[in-house]
mmCIF file of C-alpha atoms in Angstrom:
data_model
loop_
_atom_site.group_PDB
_atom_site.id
_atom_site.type_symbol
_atom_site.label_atom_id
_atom_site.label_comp_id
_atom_site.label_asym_id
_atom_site.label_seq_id
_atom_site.Cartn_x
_atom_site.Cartn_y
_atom_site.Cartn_z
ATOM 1 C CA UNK T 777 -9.719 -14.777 89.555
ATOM 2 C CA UNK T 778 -5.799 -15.536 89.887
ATOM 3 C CA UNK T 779 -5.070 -18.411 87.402
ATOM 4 C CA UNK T 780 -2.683 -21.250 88.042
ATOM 5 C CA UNK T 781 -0.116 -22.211 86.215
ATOM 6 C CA UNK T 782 -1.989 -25.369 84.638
ATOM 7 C CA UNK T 783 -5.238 -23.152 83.805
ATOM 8 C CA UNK T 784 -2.645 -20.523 82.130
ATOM 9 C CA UNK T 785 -1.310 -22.748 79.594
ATOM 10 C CA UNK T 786 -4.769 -24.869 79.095
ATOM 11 C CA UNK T 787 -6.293 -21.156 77.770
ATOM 12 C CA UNK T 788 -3.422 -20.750 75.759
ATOM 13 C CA UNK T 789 -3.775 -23.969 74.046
ATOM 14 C CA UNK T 790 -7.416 -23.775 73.667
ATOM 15 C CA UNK T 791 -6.896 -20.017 72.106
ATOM 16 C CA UNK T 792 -4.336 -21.105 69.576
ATOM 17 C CA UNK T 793 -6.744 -24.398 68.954
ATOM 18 C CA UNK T 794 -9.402 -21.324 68.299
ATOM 19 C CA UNK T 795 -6.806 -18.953 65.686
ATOM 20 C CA UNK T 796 -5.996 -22.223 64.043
ATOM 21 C CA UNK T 797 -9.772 -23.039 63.210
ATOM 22 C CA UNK T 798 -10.398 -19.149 61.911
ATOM 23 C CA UNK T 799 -7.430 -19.578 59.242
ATOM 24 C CA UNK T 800 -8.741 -22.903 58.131
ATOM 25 C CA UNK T 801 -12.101 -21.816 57.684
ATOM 26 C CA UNK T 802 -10.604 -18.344 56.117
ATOM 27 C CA UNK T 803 -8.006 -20.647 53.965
ATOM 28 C CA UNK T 804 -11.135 -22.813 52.541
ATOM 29 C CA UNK T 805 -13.324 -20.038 51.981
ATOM 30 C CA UNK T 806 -10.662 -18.534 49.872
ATOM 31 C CA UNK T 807 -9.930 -21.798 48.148
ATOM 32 C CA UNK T 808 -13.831 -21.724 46.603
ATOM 33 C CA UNK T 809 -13.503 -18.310 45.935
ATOM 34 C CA UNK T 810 -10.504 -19.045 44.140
ATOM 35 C CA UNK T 811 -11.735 -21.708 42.282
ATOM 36 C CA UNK T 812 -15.296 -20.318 41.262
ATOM 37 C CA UNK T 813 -13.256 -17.353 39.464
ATOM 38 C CA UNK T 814 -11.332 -20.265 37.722
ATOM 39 C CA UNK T 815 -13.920 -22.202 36.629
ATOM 40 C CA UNK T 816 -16.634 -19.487 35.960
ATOM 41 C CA UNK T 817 -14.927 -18.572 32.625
ATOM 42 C CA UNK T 818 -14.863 -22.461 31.239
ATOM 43 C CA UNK T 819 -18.656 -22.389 31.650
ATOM 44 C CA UNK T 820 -19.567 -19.393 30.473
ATOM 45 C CA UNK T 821 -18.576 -17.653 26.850
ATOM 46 C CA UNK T 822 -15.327 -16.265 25.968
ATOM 47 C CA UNK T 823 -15.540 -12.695 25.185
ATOM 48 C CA UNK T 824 -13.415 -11.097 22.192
ATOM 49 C CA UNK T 825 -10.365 -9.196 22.684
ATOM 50 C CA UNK T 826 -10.057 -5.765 22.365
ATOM 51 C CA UNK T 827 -9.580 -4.750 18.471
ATOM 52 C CA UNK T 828 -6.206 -3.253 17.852
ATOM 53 C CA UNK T 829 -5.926 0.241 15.489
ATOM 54 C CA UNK T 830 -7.474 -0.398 12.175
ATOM 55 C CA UNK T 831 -5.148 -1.829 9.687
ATOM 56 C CA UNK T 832 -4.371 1.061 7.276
ATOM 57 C CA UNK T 833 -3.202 0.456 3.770
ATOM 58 C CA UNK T 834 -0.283 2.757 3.587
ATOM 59 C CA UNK T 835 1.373 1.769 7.242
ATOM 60 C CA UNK T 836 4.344 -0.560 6.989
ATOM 61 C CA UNK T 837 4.229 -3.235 9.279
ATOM 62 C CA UNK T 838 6.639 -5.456 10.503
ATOM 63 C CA UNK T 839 7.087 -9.031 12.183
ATOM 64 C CA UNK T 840 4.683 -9.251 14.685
ATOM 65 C CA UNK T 841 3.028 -5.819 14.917
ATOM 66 C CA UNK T 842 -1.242 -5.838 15.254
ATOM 67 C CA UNK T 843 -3.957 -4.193 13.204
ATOM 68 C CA UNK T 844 -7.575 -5.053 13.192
ATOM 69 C CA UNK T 845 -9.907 -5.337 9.998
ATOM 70 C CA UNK T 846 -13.284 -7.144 9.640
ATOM 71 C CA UNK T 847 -13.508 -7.533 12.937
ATOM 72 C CA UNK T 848 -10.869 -9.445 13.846
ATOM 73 C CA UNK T 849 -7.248 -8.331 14.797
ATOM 74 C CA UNK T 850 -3.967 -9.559 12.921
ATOM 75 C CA UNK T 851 -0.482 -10.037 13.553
ATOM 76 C CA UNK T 852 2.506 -9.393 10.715
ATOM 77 C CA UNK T 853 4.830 -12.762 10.226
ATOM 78 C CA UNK T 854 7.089 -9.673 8.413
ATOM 79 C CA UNK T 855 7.311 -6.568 6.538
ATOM 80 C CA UNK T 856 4.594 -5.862 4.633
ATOM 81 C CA UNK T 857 2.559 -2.605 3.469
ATOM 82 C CA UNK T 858 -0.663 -1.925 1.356
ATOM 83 C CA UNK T 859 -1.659 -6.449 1.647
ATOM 84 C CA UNK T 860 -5.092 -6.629 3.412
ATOM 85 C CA UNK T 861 -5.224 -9.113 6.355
ATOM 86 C CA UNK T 862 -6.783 -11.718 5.198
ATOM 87 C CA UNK T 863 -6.539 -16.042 5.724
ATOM 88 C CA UNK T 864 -5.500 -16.121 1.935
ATOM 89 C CA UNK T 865 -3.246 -14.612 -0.066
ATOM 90 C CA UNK T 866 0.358 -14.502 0.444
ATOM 91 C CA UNK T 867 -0.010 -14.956 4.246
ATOM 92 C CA UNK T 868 1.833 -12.230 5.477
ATOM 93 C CA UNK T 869 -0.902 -12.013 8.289
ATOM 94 C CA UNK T 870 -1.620 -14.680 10.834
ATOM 95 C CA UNK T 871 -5.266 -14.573 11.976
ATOM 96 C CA UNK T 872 -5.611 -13.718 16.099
ATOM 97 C CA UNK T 873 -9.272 -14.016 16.418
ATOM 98 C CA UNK T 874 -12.560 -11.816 16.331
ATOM 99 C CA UNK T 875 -12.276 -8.790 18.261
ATOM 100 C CA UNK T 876 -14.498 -5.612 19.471
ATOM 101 C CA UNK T 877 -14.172 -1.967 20.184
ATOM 102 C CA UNK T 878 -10.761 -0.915 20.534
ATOM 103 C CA UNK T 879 -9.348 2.248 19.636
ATOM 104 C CA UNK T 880 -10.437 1.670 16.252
ATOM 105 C CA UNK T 881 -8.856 4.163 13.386
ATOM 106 C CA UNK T 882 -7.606 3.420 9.940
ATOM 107 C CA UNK T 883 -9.046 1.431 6.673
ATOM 108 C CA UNK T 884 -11.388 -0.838 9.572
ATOM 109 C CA UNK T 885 -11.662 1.432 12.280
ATOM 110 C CA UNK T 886 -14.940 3.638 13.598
ATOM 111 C CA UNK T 887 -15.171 6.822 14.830
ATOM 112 C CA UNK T 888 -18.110 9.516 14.312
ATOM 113 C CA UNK T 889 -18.620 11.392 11.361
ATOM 114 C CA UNK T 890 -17.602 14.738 12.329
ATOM 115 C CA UNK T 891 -14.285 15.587 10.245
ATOM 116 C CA UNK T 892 -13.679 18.758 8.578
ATOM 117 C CA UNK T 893 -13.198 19.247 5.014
ATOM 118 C CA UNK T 894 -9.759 18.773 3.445
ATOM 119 C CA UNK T 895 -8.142 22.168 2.269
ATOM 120 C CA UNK T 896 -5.637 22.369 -0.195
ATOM 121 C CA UNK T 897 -2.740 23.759 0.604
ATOM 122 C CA UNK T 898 -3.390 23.151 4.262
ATOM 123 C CA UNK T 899 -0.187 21.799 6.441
ATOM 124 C CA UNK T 900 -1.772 18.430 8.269
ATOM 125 C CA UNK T 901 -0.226 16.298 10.411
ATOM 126 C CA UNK T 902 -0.179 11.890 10.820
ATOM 127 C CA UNK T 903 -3.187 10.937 12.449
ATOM 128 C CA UNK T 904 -5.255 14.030 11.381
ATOM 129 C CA UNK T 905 -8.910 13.046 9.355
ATOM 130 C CA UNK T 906 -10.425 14.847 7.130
ATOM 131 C CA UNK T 907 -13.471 14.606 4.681
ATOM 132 C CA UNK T 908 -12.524 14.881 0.950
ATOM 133 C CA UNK T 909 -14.138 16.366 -2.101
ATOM 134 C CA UNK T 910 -15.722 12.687 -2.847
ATOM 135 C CA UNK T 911 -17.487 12.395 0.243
ATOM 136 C CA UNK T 912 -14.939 9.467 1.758
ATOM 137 C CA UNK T 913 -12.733 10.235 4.337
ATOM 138 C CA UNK T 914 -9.097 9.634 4.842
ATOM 139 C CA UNK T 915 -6.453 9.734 7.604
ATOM 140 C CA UNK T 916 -2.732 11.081 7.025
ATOM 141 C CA UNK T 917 -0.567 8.675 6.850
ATOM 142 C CA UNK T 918 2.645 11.294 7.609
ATOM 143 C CA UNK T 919 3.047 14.717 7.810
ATOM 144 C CA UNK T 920 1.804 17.069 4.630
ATOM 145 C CA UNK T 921 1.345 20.621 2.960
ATOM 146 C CA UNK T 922 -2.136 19.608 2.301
ATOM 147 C CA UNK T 923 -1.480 17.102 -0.400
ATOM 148 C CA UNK T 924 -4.322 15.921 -2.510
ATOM 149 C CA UNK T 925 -5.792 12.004 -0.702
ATOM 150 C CA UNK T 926 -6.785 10.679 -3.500
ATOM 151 C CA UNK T 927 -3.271 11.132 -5.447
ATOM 152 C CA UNK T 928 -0.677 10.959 -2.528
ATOM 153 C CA UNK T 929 -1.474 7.863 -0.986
ATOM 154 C CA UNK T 930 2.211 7.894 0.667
ATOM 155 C CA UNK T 931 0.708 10.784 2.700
ATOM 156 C CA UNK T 932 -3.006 9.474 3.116
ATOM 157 C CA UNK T 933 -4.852 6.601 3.961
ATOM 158 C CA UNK T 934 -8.796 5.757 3.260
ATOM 159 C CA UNK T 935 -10.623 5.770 7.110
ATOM 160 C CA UNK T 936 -13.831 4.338 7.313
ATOM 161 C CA UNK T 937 -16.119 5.606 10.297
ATOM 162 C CA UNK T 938 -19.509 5.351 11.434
ATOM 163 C CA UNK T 939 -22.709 8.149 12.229
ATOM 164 C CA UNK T 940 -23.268 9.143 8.268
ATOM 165 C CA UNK T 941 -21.780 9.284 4.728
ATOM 166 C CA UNK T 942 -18.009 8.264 5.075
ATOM 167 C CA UNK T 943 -16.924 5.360 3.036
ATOM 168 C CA UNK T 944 -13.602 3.117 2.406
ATOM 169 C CA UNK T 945 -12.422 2.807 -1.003
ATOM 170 C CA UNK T 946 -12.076 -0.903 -2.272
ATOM 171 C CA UNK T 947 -9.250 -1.600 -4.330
ATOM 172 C CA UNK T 948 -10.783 -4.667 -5.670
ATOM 173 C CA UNK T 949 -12.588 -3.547 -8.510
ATOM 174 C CA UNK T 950 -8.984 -3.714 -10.591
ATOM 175 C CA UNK T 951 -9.062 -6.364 -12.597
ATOM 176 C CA UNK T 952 -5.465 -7.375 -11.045
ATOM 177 C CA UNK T 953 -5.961 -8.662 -7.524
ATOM 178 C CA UNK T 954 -3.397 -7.499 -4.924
ATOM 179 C CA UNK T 955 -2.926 -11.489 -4.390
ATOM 180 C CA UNK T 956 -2.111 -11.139 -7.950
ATOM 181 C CA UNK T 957 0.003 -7.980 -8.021
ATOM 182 C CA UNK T 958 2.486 -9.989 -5.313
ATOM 183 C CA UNK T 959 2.721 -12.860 -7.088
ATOM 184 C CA UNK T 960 3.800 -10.818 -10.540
ATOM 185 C CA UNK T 961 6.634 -8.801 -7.950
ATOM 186 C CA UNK T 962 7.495 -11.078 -5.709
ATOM 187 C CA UNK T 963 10.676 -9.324 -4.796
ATOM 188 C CA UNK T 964 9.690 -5.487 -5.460
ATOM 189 C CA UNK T 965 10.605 -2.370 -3.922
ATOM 190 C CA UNK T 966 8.366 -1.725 -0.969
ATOM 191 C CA UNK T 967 7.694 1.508 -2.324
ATOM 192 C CA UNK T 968 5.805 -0.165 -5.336
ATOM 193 C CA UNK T 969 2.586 -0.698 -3.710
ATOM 194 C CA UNK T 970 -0.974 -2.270 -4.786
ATOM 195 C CA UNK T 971 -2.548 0.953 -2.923
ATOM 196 C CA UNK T 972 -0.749 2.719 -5.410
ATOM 197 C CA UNK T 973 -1.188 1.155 -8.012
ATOM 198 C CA UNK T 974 -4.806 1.207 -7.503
ATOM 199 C CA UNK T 975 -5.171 4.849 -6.560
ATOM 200 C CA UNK T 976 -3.701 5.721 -10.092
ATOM 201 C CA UNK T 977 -5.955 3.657 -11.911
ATOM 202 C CA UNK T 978 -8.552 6.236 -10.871
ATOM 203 C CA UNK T 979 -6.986 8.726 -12.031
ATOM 204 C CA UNK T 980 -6.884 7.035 -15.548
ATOM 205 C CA UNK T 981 -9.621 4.875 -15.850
ATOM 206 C CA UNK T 982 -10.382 3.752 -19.444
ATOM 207 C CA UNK T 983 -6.938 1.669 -18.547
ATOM 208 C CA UNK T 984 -7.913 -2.035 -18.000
ATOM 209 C CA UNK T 985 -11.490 -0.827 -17.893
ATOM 210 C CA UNK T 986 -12.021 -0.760 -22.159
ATOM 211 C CA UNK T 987 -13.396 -3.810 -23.864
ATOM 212 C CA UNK T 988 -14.089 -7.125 -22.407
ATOM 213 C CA UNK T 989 -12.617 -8.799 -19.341
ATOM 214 C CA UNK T 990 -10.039 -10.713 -21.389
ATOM 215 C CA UNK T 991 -9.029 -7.025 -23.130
ATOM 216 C CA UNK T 992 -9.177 -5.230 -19.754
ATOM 217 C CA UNK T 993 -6.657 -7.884 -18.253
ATOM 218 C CA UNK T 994 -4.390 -7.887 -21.645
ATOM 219 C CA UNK T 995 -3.977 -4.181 -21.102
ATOM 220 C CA UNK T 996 -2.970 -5.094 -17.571
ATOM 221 C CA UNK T 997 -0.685 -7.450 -17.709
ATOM 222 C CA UNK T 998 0.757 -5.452 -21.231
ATOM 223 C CA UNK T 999 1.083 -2.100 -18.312
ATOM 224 C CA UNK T 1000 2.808 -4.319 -15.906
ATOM 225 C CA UNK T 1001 5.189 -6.438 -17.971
ATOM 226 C CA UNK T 1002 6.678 -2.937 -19.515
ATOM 227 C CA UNK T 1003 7.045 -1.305 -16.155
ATOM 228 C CA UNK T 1004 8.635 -4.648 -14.638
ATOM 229 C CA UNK T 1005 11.111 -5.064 -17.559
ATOM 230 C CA UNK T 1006 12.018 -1.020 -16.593
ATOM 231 C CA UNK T 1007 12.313 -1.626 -13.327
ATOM 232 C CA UNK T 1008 13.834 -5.020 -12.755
ATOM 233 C CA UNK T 1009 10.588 -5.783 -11.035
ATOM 234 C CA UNK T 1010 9.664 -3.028 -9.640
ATOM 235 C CA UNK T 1011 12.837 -3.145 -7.869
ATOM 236 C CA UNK T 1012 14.391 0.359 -9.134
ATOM 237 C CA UNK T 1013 12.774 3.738 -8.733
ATOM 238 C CA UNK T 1014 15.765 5.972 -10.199
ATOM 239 C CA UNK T 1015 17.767 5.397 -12.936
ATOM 240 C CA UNK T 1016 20.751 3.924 -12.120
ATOM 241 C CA UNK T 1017 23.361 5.090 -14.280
ATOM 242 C CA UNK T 1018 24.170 8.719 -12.101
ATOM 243 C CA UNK T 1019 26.289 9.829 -15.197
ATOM 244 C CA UNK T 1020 23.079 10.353 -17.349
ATOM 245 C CA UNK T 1021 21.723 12.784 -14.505
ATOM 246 C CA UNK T 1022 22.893 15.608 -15.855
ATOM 247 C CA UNK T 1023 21.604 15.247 -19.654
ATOM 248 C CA UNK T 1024 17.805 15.134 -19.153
ATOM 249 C CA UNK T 1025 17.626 19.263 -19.332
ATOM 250 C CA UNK T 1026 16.319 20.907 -22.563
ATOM 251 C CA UNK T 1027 17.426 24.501 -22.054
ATOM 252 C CA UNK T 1028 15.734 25.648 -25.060
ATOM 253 C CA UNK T 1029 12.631 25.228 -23.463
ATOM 254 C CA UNK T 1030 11.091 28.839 -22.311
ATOM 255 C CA UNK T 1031 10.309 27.145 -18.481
ATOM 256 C CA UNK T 1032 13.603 25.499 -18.532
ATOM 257 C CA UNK T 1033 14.954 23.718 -15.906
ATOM 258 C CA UNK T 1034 13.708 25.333 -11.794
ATOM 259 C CA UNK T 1035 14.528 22.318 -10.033
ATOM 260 C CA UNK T 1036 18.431 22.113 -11.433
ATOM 261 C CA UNK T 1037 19.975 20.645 -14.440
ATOM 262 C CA UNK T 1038 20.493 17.291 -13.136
ATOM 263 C CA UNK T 1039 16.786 17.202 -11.652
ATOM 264 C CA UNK T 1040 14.911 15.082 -14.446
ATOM 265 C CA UNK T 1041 16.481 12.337 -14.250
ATOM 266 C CA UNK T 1042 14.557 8.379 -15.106
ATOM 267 C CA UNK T 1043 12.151 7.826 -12.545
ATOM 268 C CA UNK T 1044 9.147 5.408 -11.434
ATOM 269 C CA UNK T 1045 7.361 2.606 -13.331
ATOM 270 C CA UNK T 1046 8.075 3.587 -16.509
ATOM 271 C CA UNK T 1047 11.276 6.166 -15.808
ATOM 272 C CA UNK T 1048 9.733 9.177 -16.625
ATOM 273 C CA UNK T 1049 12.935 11.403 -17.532
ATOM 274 C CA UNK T 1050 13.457 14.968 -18.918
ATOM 275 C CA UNK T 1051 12.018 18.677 -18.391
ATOM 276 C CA UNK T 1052 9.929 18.173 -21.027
ATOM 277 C CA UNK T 1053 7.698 15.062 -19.549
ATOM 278 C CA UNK T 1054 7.994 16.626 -16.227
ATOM 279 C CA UNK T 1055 5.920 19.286 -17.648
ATOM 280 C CA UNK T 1056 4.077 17.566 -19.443
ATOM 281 C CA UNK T 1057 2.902 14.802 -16.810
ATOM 282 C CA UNK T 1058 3.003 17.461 -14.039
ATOM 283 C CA UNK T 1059 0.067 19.301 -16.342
ATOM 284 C CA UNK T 1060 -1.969 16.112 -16.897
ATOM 285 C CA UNK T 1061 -1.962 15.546 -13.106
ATOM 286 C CA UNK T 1062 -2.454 18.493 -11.565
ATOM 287 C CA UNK T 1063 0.909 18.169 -9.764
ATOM 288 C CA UNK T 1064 4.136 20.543 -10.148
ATOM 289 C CA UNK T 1065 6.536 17.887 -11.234
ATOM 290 C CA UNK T 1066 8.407 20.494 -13.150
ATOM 291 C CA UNK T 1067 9.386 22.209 -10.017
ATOM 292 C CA UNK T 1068 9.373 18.950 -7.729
ATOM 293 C CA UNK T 1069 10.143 16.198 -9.617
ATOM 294 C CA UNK T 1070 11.145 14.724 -6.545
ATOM 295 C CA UNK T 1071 7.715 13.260 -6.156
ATOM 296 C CA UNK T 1072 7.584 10.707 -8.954
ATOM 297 C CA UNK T 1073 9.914 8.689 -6.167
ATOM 298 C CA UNK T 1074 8.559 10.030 -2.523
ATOM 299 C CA UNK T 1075 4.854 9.288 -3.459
ATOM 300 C CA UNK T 1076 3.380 5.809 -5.282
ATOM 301 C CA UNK T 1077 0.656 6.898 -6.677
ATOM 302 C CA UNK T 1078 1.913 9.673 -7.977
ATOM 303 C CA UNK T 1079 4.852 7.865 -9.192
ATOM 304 C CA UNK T 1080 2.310 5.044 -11.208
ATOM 305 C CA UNK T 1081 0.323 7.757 -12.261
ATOM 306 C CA UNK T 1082 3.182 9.026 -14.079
ATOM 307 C CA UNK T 1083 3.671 5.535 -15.677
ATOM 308 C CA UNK T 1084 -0.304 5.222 -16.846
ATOM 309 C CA UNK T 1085 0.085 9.133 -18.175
ATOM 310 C CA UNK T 1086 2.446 8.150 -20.410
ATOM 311 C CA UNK T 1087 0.924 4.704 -21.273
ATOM 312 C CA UNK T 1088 -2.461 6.401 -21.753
ATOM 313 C CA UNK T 1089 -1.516 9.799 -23.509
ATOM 314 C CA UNK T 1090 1.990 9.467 -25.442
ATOM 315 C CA UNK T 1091 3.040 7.920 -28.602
ATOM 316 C CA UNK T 1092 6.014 8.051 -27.981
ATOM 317 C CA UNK T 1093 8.324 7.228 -30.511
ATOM 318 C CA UNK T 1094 5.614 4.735 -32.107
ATOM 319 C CA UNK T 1095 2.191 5.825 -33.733
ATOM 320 C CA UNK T 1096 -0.022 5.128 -31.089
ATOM 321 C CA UNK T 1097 -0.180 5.032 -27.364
ATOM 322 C CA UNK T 1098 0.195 1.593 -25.586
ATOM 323 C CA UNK T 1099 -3.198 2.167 -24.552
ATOM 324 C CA UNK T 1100 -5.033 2.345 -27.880
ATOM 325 C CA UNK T 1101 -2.635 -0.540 -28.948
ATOM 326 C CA UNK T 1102 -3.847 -2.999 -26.121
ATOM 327 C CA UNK T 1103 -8.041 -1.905 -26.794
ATOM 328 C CA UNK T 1104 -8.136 -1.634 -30.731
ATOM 329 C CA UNK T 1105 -6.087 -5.312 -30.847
ATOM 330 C CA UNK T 1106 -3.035 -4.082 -32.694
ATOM 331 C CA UNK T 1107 -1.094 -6.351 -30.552
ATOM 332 C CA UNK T 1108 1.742 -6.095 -27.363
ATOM 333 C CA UNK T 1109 4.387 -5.517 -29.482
ATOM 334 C CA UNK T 1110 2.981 -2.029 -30.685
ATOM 335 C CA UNK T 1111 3.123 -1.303 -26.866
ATOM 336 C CA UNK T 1112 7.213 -1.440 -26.932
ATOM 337 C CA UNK T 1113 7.572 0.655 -30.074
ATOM 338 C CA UNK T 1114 5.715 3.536 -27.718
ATOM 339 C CA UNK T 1115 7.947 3.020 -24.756
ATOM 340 C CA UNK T 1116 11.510 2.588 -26.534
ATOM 341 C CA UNK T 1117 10.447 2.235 -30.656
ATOM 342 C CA UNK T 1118 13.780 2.241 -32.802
ATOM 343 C CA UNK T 1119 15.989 1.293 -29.640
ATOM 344 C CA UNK T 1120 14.433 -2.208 -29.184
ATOM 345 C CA UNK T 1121 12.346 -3.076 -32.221
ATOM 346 C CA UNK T 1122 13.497 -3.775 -36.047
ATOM 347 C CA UNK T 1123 15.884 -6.124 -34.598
ATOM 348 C CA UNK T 1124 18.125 -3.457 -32.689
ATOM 349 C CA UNK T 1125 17.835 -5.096 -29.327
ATOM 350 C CA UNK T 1126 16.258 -8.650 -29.299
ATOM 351 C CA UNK T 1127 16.880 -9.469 -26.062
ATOM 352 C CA UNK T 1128 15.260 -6.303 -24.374
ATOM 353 C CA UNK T 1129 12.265 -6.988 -26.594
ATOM 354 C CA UNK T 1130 11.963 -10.575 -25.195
ATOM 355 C CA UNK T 1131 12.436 -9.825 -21.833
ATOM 356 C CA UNK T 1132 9.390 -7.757 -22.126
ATOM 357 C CA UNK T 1133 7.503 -10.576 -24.012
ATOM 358 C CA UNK T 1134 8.227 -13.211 -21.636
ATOM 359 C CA UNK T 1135 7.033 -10.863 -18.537
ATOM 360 C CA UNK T 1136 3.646 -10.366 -20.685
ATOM 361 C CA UNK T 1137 3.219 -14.123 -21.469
ATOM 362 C CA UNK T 1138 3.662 -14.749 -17.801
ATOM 363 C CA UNK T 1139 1.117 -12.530 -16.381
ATOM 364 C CA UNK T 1140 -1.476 -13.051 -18.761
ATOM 365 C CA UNK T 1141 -1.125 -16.844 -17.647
ATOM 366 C CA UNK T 1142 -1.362 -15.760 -14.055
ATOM 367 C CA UNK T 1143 -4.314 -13.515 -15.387
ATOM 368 C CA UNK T 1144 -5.925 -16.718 -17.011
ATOM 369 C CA UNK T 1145 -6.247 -14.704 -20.069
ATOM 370 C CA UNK T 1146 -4.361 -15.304 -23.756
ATOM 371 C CA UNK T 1147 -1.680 -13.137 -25.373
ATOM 372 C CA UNK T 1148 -3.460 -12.476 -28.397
ATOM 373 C CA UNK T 1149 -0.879 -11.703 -31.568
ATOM 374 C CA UNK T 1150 1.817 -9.776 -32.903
ATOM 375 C CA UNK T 1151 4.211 -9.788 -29.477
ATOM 376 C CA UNK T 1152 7.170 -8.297 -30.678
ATOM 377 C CA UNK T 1153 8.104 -5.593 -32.677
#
């Protein structure tokens, strides 16, 4: 039927009347839809965000990198390494809520329990887990010829997982609390670290672990105010003075010198120096410092091991070790005469030998435990 005019434009009007009602009815539907997915959230619960990698005790982190642990994740305010995230402590780690699954992975990650044996000797690469000696496993921290986890924990890190044995070494059984340990080195070398600390402990443990709590935490704060006064804080690892590099080598020894003349030079905690100690500390430890003595300031456990070998096992120029001085109550001052004897003590060098006095009276009081007598030497 032919259309006029009139009837042409009334069916256009009423069609477009028609298109407009569709796209109001489409533009409300979507509006509910819209606001349902809005509001569902408020009145249901919140789930947790996804956990970030584990936090792992040998990883530097800086300003505002993740890491989960206990559940929850955690963000670094700044640089830290080896300080457990925690709502305490020095407060290097701000708090970012409970969290689940994730990929999981270093000291608070979970993963099955299918990890092959560590090998000596055996070249590994960072990220690779393996199950040690002890049962625990560990992750590696950085590339390595197969370096022992419980000593090099520069190059390994404990990993907890889950489906049988497996476990994650806790630090906190030292009587010094990493809380502790920051507040006596506020300003210290990163490379000083509680991990390492810790991990050398083990390797030595009659130290701070003879006597009674107050004795345990007198030899611990004796340990620590020696190595700080060497250090400046636990601010140097090598000798500073270049010019003495070159006079640590006994060539009348029948090993000699294999790493070079100017190879044995001061270094870690205590600044273990010359062939001699190199061997000798290299034997205790299972470790060929002789020929690498480069490790006493690449690794920090093997570089505080080196501190608590000498502590533990040498007289030194005294008549006891530091060790045996701090359990059988002889008294701090016994502890300098096996580090430095004649060079400090019968009045040679007052000042050094109250420098190291005044670090020991301060850490016992942050220890809560007294002095005891005969401080100097």
């Amino acid at each position: 039927m032919d259309l006029s005019l009139g009837d042409s434009t009334t069916l256009l009007r009423r069609r477009d009347h028609l298109s407009r009602q569709r796209i109001s009815a489409f533009l409300t539907a979507l509006a509910v839809a819209v606001g349902l997915a809005v509001l569902g959230p408020m009145t249901g619960t919140a789930s947790a965000a996804t956990c970030a990698a584990g936090w792992s005790s040998s990883t530097v982190y800086t300003g505002g990198m993740t890491a989960s642990h206990g559940g929850r994740n955690w963000q670094a305010k700044w640089w830290t390494q080896g300080e457990t995230p925690s709502s305490t402590g020095s407060g290097v780690w701000a708090d970012q809520g409970s969290c689940t699954g994730g990929s999981g992975g270093g000291d608070g990650g979970t993963t099955g329990c299918d990890h092959p044996a560590w090998v000596a000797g055996r070249a590994y690469t960072a990220g690779d887990i393996v199950k040690y000696t002890n049962g625990n496993y560990y992750k590696a921290s950085h590339d390595n010829p197969g370096y022992d986890p419980v000593i090099s924990t520069w190059y390994w890190a404990p990993y907890t997982c889950t489906g049988g044995g497996g476990g994650n070494p806790d630090p906190s059984g030292f009587v010094v609390s990493e809380t502790q340990f920051n507040q006596m080195f506020p300003n210290r070398n990163p490379f000083y670290t509680y991990a390492g600390l810790v991990a050398a402990t083990k390797k030595y443990p009659a130290f701070a672990g003879t006597g009674s709590d107050t004795v345990k935490k007198q030899e611990a704060a004796a340990f620590l105010a020696n190595i700080s006064h060497e250090t400046g804080g636990l601010v140097h690892i090598v000798e500073q003075n270049t010019a003495n590099y070159p006079h640590y080598c006994d060539t009348g020894r029948p090993y000699g010198c294999p790493a070079g003349q100017a190879a044995y030079y001061g270094r870690g905690p205590i600044q273990l120096s010359w062939n001699f100690n190199y061997k000798a500390a290299g034997d205790a430890l299972g470790i060929d410092l002789l020929g690498n003595p480069w490790r006493v300031e690449q690794d920090p456990a093997v570089a505080m091991m080196t501190g608590l070998w000498y502590w533990n096992t040498q007289n030194g120029p005294g008549t006891m070790t530091a060790h045996n001085a701090m359990v059988n109550g002889v008294g701090f001052g016994q502890t300098i005469w096996a580090i430095n004897g004649s060079l400090e003590c019968n009045g040679r060098n007052p000042a050094q030998v109250q420098s190291r006095v005044s670090k020991y009276q301060q850490f016992t009081q942050i220890l809560g435990v007294p002095t005891g007598g005969n401080l100097t030497c």
